[in-house]
XYZ file of C-alpha atoms in Angstrom:
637
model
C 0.000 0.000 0.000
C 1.305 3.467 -0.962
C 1.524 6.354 1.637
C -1.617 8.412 -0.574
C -3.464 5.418 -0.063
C -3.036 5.703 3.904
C -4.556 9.624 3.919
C -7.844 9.582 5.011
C -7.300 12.808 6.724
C -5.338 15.464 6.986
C -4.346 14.684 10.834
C -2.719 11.440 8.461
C -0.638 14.243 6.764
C 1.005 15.495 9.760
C 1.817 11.982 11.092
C 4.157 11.326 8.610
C 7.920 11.180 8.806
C 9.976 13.881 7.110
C 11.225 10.929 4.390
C 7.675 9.777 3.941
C 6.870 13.432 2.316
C 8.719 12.839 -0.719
C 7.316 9.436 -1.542
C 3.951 11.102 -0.738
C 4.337 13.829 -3.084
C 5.764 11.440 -5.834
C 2.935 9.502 -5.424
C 0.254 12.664 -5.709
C 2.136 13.469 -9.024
C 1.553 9.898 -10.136
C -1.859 9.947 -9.737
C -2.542 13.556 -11.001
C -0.767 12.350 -13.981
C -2.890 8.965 -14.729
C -6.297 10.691 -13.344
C -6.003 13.660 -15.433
C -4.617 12.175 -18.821
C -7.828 9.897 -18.565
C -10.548 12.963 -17.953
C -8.793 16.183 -18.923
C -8.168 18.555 -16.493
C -6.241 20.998 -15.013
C -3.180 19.448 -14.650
C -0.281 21.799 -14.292
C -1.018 24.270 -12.070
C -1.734 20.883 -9.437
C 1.535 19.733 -10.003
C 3.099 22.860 -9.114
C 1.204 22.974 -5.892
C 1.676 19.395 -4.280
C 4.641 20.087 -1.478
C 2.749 23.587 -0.790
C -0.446 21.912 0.009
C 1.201 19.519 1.790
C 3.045 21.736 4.205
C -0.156 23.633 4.467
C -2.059 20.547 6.056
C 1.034 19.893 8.286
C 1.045 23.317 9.784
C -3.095 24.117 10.030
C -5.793 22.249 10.894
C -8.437 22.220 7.949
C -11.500 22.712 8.740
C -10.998 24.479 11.881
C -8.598 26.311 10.244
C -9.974 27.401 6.776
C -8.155 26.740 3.379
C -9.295 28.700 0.602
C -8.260 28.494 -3.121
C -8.143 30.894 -5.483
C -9.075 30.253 -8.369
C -10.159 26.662 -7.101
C -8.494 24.939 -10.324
C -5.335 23.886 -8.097
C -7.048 22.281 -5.263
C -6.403 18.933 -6.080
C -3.599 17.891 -4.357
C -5.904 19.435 -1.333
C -9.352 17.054 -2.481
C -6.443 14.074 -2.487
C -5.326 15.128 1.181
C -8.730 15.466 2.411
C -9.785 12.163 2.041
C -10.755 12.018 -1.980
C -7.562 10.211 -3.152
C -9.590 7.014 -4.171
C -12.277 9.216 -6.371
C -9.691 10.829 -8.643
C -10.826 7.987 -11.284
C -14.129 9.955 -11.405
C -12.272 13.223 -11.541
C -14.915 16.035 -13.565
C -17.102 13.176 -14.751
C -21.188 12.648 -13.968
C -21.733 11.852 -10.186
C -18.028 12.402 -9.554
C -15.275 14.532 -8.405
C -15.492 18.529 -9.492
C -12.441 20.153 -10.827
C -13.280 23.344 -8.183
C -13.968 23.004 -4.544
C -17.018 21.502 -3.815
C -18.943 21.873 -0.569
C -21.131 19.067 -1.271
C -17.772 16.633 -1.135
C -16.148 17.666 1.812
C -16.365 20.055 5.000
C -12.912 21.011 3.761
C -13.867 22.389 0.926
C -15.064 26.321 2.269
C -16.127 28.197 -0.613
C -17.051 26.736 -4.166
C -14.766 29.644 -6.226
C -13.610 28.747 -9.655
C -13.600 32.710 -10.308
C -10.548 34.032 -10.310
C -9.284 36.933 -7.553
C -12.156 36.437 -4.810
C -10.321 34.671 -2.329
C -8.456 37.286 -0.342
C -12.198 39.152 -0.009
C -14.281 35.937 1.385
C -11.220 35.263 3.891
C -11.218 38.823 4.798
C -14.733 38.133 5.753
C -14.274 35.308 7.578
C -11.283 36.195 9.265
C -13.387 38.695 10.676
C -16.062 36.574 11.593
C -13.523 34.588 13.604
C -12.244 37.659 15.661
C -15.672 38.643 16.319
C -17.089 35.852 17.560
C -13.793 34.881 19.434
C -12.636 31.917 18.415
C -9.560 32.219 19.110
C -6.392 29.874 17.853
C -8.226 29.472 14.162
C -6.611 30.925 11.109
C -7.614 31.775 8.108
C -5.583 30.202 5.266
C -6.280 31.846 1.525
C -3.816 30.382 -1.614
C -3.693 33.069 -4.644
C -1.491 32.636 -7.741
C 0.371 35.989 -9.100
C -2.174 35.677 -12.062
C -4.972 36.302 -9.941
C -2.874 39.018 -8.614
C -3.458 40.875 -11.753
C -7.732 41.254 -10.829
C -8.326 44.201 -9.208
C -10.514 42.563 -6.254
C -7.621 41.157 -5.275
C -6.187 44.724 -3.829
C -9.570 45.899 -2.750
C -9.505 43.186 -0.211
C -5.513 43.868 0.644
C -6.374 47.025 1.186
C -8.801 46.039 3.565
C -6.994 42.908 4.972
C -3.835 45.572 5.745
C -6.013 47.874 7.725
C -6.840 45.330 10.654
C -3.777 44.298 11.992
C -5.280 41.560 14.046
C -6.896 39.127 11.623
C -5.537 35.911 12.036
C -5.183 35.934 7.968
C -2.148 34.045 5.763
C -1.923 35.031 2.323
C 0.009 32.466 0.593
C 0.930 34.050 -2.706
C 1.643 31.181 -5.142
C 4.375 32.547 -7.743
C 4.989 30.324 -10.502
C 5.291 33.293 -13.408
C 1.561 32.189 -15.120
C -2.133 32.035 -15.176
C -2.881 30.779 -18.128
C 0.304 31.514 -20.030
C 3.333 33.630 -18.783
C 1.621 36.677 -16.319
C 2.169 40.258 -17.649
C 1.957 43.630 -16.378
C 3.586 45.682 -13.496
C 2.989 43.417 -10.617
C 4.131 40.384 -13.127
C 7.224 42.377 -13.436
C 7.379 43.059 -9.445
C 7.368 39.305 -8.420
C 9.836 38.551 -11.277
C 12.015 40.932 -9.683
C 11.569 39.403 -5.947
C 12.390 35.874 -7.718
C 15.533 36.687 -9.523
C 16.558 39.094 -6.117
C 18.994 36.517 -4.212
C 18.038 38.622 -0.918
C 19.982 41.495 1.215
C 21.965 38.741 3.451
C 23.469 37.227 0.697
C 24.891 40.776 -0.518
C 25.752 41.291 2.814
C 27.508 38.143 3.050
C 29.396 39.164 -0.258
C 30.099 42.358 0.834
C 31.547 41.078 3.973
C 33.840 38.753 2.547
C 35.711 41.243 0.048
C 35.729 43.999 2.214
C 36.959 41.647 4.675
C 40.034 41.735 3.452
C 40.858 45.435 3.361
C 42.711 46.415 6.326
C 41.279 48.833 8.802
C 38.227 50.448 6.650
C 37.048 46.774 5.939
C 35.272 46.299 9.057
C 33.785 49.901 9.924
C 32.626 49.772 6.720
C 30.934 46.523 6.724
C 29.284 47.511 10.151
C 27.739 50.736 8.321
C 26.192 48.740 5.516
C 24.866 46.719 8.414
C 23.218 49.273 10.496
C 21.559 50.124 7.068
C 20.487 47.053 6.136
C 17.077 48.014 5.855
C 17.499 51.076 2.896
C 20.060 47.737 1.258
C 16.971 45.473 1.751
C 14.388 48.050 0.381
C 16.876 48.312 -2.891
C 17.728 44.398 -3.564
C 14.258 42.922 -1.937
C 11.204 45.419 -3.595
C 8.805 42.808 -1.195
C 8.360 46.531 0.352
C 5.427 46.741 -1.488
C 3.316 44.809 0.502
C 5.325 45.673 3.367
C 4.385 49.751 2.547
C 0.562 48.197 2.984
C 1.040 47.233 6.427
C 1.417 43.411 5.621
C 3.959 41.349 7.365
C 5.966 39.549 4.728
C 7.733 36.536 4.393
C 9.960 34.989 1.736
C 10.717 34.623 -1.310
C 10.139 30.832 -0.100
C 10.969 27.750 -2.796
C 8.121 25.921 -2.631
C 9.084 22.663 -3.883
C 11.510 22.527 -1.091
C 8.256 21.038 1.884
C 10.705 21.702 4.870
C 11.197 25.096 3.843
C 7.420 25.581 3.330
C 6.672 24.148 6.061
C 8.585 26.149 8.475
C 7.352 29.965 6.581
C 4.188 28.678 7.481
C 4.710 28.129 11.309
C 6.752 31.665 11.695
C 3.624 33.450 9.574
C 0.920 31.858 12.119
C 2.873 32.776 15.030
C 2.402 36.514 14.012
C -1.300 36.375 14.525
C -1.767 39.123 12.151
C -2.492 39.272 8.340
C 1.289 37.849 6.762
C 2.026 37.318 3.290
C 4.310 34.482 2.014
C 5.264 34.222 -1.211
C 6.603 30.829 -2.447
C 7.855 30.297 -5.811
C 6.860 27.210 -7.619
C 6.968 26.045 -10.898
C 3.965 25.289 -13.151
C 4.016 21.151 -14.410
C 6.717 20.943 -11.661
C 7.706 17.054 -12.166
C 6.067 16.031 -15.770
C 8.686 16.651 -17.849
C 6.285 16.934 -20.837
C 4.231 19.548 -18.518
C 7.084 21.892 -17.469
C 8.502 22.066 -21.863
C 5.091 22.680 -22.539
C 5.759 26.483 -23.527
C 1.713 27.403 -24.281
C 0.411 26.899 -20.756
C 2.537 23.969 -19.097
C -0.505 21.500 -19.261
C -3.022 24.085 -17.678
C -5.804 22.215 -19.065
C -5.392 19.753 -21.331
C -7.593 17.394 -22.578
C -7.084 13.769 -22.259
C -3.402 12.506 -23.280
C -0.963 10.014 -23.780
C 0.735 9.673 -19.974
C 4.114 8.786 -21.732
C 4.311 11.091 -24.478
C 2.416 13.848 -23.266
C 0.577 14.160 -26.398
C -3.032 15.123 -26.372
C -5.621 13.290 -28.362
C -6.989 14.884 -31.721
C -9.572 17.306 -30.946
C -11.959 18.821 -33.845
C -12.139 21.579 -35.175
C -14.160 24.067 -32.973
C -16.137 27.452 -32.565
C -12.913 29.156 -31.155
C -10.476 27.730 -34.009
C -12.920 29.875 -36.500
C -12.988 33.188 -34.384
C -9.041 32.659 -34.742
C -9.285 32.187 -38.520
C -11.772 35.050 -39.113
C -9.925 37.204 -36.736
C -6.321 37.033 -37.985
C -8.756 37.788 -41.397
C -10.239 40.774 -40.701
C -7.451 42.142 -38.780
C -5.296 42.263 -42.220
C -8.293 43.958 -43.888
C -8.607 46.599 -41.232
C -6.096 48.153 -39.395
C -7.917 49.880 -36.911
C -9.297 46.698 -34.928
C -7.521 45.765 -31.896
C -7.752 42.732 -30.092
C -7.762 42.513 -25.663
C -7.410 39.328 -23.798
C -8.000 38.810 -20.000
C -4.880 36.079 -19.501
C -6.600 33.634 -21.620
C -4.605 34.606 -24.906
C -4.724 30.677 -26.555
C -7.926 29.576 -24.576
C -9.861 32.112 -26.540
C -8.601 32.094 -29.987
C -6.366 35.160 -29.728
C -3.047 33.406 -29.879
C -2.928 34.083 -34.631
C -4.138 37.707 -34.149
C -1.082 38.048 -31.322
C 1.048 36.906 -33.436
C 0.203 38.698 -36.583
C -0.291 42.100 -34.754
C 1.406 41.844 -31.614
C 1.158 45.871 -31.601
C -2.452 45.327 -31.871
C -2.967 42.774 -28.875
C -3.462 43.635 -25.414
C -3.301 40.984 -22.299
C -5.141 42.693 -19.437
C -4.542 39.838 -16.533
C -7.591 38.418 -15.216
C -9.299 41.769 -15.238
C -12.313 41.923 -17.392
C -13.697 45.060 -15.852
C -10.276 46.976 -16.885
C -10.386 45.002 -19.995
C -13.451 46.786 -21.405
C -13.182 50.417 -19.780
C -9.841 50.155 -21.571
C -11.530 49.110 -24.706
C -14.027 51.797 -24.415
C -10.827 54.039 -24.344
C -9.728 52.634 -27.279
C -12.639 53.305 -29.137
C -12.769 56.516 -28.621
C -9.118 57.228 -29.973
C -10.442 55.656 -32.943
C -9.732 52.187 -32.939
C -12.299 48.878 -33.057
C -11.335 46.329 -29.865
C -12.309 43.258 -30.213
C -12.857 41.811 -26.643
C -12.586 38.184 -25.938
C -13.807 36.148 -23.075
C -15.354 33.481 -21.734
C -19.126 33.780 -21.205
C -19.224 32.973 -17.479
C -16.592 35.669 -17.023
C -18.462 38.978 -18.801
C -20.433 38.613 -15.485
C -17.505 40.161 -14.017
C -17.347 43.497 -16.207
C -21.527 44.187 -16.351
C -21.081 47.356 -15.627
C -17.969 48.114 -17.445
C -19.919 46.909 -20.595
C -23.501 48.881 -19.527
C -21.765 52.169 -18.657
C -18.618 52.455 -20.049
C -19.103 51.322 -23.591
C -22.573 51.493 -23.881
C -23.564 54.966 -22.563
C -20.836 56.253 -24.703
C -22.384 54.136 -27.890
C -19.014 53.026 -28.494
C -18.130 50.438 -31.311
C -16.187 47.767 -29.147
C -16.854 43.861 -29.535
C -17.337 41.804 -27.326
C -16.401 38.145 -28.400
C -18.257 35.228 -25.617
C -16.388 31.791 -26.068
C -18.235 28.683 -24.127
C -21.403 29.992 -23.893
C -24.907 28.269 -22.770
C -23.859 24.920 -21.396
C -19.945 24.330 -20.767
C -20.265 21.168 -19.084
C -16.790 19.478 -17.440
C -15.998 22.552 -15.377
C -19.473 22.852 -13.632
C -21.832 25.101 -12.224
C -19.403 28.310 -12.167
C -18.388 28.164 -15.700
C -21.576 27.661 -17.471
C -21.940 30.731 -19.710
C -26.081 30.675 -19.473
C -26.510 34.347 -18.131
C -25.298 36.809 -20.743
C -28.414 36.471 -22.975
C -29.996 37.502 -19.945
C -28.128 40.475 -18.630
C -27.540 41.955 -21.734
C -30.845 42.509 -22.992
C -30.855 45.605 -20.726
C -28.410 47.329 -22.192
C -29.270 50.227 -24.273
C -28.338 50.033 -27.968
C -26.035 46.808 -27.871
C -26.276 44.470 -30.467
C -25.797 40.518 -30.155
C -25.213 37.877 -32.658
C -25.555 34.159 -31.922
C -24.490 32.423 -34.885
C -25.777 28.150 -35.837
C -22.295 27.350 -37.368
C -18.829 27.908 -38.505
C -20.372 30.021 -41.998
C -22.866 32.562 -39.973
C -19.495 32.757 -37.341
C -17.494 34.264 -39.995
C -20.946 36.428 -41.486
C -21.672 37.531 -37.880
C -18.489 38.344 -36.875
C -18.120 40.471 -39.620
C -21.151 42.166 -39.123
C -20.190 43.446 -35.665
C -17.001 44.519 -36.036
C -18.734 46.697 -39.058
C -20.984 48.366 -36.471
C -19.528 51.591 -35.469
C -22.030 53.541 -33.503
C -22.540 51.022 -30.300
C -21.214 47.783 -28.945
C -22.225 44.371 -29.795
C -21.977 40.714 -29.135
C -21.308 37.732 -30.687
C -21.747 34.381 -28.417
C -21.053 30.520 -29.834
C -20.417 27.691 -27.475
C -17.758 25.203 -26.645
C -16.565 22.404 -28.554
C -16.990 21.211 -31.829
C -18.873 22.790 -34.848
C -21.968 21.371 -36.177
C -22.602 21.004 -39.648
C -23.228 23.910 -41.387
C -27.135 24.367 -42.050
C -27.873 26.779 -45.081
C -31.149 28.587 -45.189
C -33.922 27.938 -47.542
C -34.885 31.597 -47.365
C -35.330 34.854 -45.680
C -38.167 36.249 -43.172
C -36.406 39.985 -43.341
C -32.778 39.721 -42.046
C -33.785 35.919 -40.701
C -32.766 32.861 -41.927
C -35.919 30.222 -42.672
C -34.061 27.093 -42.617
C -37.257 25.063 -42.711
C -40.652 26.499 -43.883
C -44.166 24.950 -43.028
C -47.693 25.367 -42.495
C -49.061 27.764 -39.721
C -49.084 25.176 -36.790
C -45.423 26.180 -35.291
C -43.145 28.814 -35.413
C -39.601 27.247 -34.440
C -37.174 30.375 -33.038
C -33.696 28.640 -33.359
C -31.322 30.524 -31.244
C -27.722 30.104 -33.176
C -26.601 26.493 -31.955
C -30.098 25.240 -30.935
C -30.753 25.441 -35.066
C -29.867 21.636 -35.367
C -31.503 20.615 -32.742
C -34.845 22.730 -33.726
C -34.551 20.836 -37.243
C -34.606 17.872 -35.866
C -37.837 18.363 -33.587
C -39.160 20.132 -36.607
C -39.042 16.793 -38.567
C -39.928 14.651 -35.634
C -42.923 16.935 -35.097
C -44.077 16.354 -38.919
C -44.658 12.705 -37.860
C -47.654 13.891 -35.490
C -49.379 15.801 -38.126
C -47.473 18.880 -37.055
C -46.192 21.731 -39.382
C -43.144 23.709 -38.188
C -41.139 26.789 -39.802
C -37.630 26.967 -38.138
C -36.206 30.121 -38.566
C -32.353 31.292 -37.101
C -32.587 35.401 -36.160
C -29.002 35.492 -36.346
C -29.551 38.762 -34.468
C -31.424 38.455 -30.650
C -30.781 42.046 -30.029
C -32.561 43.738 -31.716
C -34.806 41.257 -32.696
C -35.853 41.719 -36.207
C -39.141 43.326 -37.058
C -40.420 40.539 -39.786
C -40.827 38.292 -36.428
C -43.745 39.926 -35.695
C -45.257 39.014 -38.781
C -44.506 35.668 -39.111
C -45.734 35.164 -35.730
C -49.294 36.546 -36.702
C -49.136 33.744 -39.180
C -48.635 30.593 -36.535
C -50.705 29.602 -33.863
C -47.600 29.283 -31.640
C -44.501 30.656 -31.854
C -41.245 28.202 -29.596
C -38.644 29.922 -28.497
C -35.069 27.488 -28.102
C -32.160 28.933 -26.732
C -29.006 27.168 -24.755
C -29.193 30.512 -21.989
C -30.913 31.262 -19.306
C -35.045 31.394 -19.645
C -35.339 34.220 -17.408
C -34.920 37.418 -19.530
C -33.459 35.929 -22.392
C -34.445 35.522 -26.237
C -37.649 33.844 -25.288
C -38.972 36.971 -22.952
C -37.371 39.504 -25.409
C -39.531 37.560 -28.090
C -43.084 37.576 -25.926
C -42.316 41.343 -25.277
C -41.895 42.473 -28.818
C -45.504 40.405 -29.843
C -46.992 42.051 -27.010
C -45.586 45.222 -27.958
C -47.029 44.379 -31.392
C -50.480 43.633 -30.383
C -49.772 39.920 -31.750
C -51.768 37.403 -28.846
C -50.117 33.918 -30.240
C -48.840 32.295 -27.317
C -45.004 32.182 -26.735
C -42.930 29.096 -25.321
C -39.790 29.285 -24.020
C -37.499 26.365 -23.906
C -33.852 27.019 -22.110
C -31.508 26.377 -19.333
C -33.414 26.602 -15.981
C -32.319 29.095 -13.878
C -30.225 27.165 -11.120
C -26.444 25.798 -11.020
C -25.905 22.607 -12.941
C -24.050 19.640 -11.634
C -20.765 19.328 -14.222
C -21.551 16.500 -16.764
C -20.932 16.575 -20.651
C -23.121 19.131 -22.583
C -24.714 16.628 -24.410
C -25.743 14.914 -21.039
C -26.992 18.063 -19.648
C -28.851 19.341 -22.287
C -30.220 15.745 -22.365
C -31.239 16.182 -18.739
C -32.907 19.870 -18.918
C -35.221 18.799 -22.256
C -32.951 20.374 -24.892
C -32.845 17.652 -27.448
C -34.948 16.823 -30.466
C -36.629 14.346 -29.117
C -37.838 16.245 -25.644
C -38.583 19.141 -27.568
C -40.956 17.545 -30.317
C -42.846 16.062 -27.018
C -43.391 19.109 -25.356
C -44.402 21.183 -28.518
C -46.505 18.380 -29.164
C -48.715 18.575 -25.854
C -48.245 22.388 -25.836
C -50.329 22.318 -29.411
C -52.255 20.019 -28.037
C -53.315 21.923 -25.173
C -53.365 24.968 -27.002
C -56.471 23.084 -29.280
C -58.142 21.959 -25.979
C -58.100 25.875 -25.101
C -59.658 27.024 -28.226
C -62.015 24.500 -28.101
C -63.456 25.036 -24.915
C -63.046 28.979 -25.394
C -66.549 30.970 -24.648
C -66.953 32.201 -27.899
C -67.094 29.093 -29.596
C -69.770 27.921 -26.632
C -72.101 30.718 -27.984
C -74.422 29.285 -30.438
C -75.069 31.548 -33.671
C -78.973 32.650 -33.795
C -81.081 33.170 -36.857
């Protein structure tokens, strides 16, 4: 039996012999390794993290003592220390292990945070809520990488953290150099300093040993530089910086070095104050094909070969044809610009950085800064191209309503994995942008069926100079592409029938809607699909085609509340139109992680589920009319 196998708990982690640590951590790596190149995963930032968390259940006492993750990706070596060793098998698969913190697995898992930069605030919070209440001896523990460092909520809740000098708060500051890909920017350029810095007492050490050796001036002088070690420390050591805030700070720490970890830790707790240590580790640490891995050291790969390191085939997707039509239109026009928030390959963006690298701009993981500076942009004349992750526009709402909108700006916003995500789970489901964005004034969004109306729609909005818009597509593979039979105004009819059903296909629902659509013609049924292209605004011929069916479906992979189904009942009723409206969605909770095509399985959103429910909805709809009072009044002579 291996030591891992032996952990049931982390009081197992701190009965273990200083030798046992390496076999234990060799092990871990093992088993990340095997687990992830099964089920994908994020893989690299782990294996830079396994003597840190170890240390970190040696010195505290989780759950007493809290142990929060930011961003939640690297908590596996804690989920494996905690007790979950034997479920890594099921690692981001149905009814298994998430990839984030979950509070449904363990009591050790605190917070559920896959966001990036919110840790520092929620153990602010409950660092307070410790003092207040008086439970003494706990400590808050919070774990942030240097490329959530770059978010600005991170230094709201320093700022905050360094004004009460008695929280019983450790910031562990995990430095490898990366969030997704090599971290940019001031502070990047900060912690690079404090890594390369070999530290004051080594200087002083130098200095001593040369000047040493001058007669009579050697040792006065050696003494001065002593007594002002602190300006010679400020100078070599810029950790001043958080020092300047009030923080006590300790390091630069090796972090692959347990004993060393390990014994940061103890000194930080026995301040009993808010202490920063900063550990340097190394992303992939220990997979050889992880640390050459130049892109993102094995963030997040999918499944692989274990030996070679070599990822299996994956098809070509949504984001390979925003790269394509990107790289396109930015040799046609010389005047778009392109912003990333740390996620430069992830989105696409990787081409267009290499074929403008003037023209590309890396923000860090901070989407609100990302689109006021876009809105800047704009207005010295230029069209940014923004691109992000659904889930993570959330973040910069108000960046988008106020700053770009209220100016009626031309900046793009680009949404990669939108509607169901599946793998990562509940956090990084992109199913609430079609819903917050339908308030904002004069912005335009594009959901395109496939690969062709991409490339049309993207187009299309970066042509629109006088307000912001949209364009959303999902993750994964592209569907085939489904041409239109005709046109309903600036719609696409991709299927045209009789006046029993009006089929709205929201962009990647289109194949699915065509499918119900035929399935539907085997009940006697007659449905006209049609693709807006455009959700906002919706396109005036709507209302006219809707006059002509007796019920108009609504499919979209977003939200139901307040998205393209609402926006489409609003403009009939606007319109005076009384067909009845159905609206079928993403229900408006947190889904479990599972594949997409298992989830959308499980909320109705396949051909199958939605030919039965259009089915009985026309067939209560006739029950209605039927019984309705004015056919109950019998016609006189």
């Amino acid at each position: 039996m291996g030591i891992l196998e032996t952990i049931k708990d982390p009081l197992d982690v701190k009965r273990l012999e200083e030798g046992e640590l390496t076999v234990l951590a060799a092990e871990i790596r093992d088993l990340l390794v095997s687990s992830v190149a099964k089920t994908g995963g994020h893989l690299g930032p782990n294996l830079g993290v396994v003597e840190l968390t170890i240390a970190l259940h040696r010195v505290f006492d989780s759950p007493r003592d809290p142990i929060l993750f930011d961003t939640g990706h690297q908590a596996y070596v804690h989920k494996m220390l905690t007790g979950r060793a034997g479920q890594f098998g099921t690692l981001r698969q149905e009814g298994g292990l998430s990839g984030y913190p979950s509070q449904a697995e363990s009591e050790h898992d605190v917070i559920e945070n896959s966001h990036a930069s919110t840790a520092l605030s929620y153990a602010d919070g409950l660092a307070k809520a410790i003092t207040l209440r008086g439970e003494a001896g706990r400590t808050v523990v919070a774990v942030i990488g240097d490329g959530a460092l770059t978010g600005g909520m991170a230094w709201e809740a320093l700022n905050n953290i360094a004004g009460r000098k008695d929280l019983p708060l450790i910031i562990v500051v995990n430095d490898n150099g990366r969030s997704y890909s090599p971290t940019i920017g001031g502070l990047a350029s900060h912690l690079s300093s404090l890594r390369m810095t070999q530290g004051y007492e080594h200087v002083l050490e130098l200095v001593k040993s040369n000047l040493g050796r001058v007669p009579v001036v050697g040792a006065p002088l050696y003494d001065t530089l002593h007594g002002i070690k602190k300006g010679l420390k400020d100078i070599l050591t810029p950790q001043v910086m958080f020092e300047d805030l009030g923080l006590k700070y300790v390091g630069p720490i090796d972090g692959h070095d347990e004993g060393a970890v390990e014994a940061a830790l103890r000194r930080a707790r026995g301040f009993r104050g808010p202490v920063i240590v900063h550990v340097l580790t190394r992303k992939g640490n220990g997979y050889t094909h992880a640390e050459n891995h130049d892109e993102d050291c094995f963030h997040g790969p999918g499944p692989f070969d274990p030996l070679t390191g070599e990822e299996r085939p994956k098809p070509h997707s949504w984001t390979n044809v925003f790269s394509e039509e990107i790289v396109k239109i930015g040799g046609e026009r010389d005047d778009v610009v392109a912003i990333t928030a740390a996620m430069l390959h992830p989105v696409g963006l990787a081409a267009f950085a290499e074929a403008y690298p003037d023209r590309t701009y890396d923000v860090g993981i901070a989407e609100q800064h990302g689109l006021t500076s876009a809105a800047g942009l704009a207005i010295g004349g230029l069209h940014p191209v923004v691109a992000l992750y659904a889930t993570f526009l959330n973040r910069a709402f108000d960046q988008l309503l106020m700053d770009v909108a209220l100016h009626r700006l031309p900046v793009t916003v680009v949404l990669d994995r939108s509607g169901v995500t599946g793998d990562d789970g509940p956090s990084h489901n992109g199913m609430w942008d079609l819903s917050i964005l339908q308030v904002i004034p004069g912005l335009s969004i594009a959901v395109p069926r496939d690969g062709a109306r991409l490339r049309e729609l993207l187009a299309e909005a970066v042509g629109i100079d006088d307000g912001p818009s949209v364009v959303r597509y999902p993750k994964g593979a592209l569907p085939k592409d489904v041409e239109a039979v005709g046109k309903l105004g600036e719609m696409d009819v991709l299927r045209a029938g009789d006046a029993d059903v009006l089929l709205v296909a929201v962009g990647p629902m289109a194949e699915i809607c065509m499918e119900a659509a035929n399935l539907l013609d085997a009940q006697g049924i007659s449905a006209t699909v049609v693709d807006p292209r455009w959700v906002k605004p919706l396109d005036q011929a709507l209302v006219l085609a809707a006059a002509a069916h007796k019920l108009v479906v609504v499919v979209e992979d977003s939200g139901r509340v307040g998205g393209v189904g609402d926006a489409v009942a609003r403009l009939l009723r606007d319109a005076d139109v009384d067909v009845p409206v159905r609206t079928y969605g993403i229900p408006q909770r947190f889904l479990d992680h599972a594949k997409r095509a298992k989830i959308l399985s499980e909320i109705g959103l396949t051909g199958q589920d939605l030919a039965r429910q259009i089915t009985e909805a026309v067939a209560r709809r006739s029950q209605v009319m039927e019984s309705h009072p004015a056919r109950l009044v019998q016609p006189t002579d």
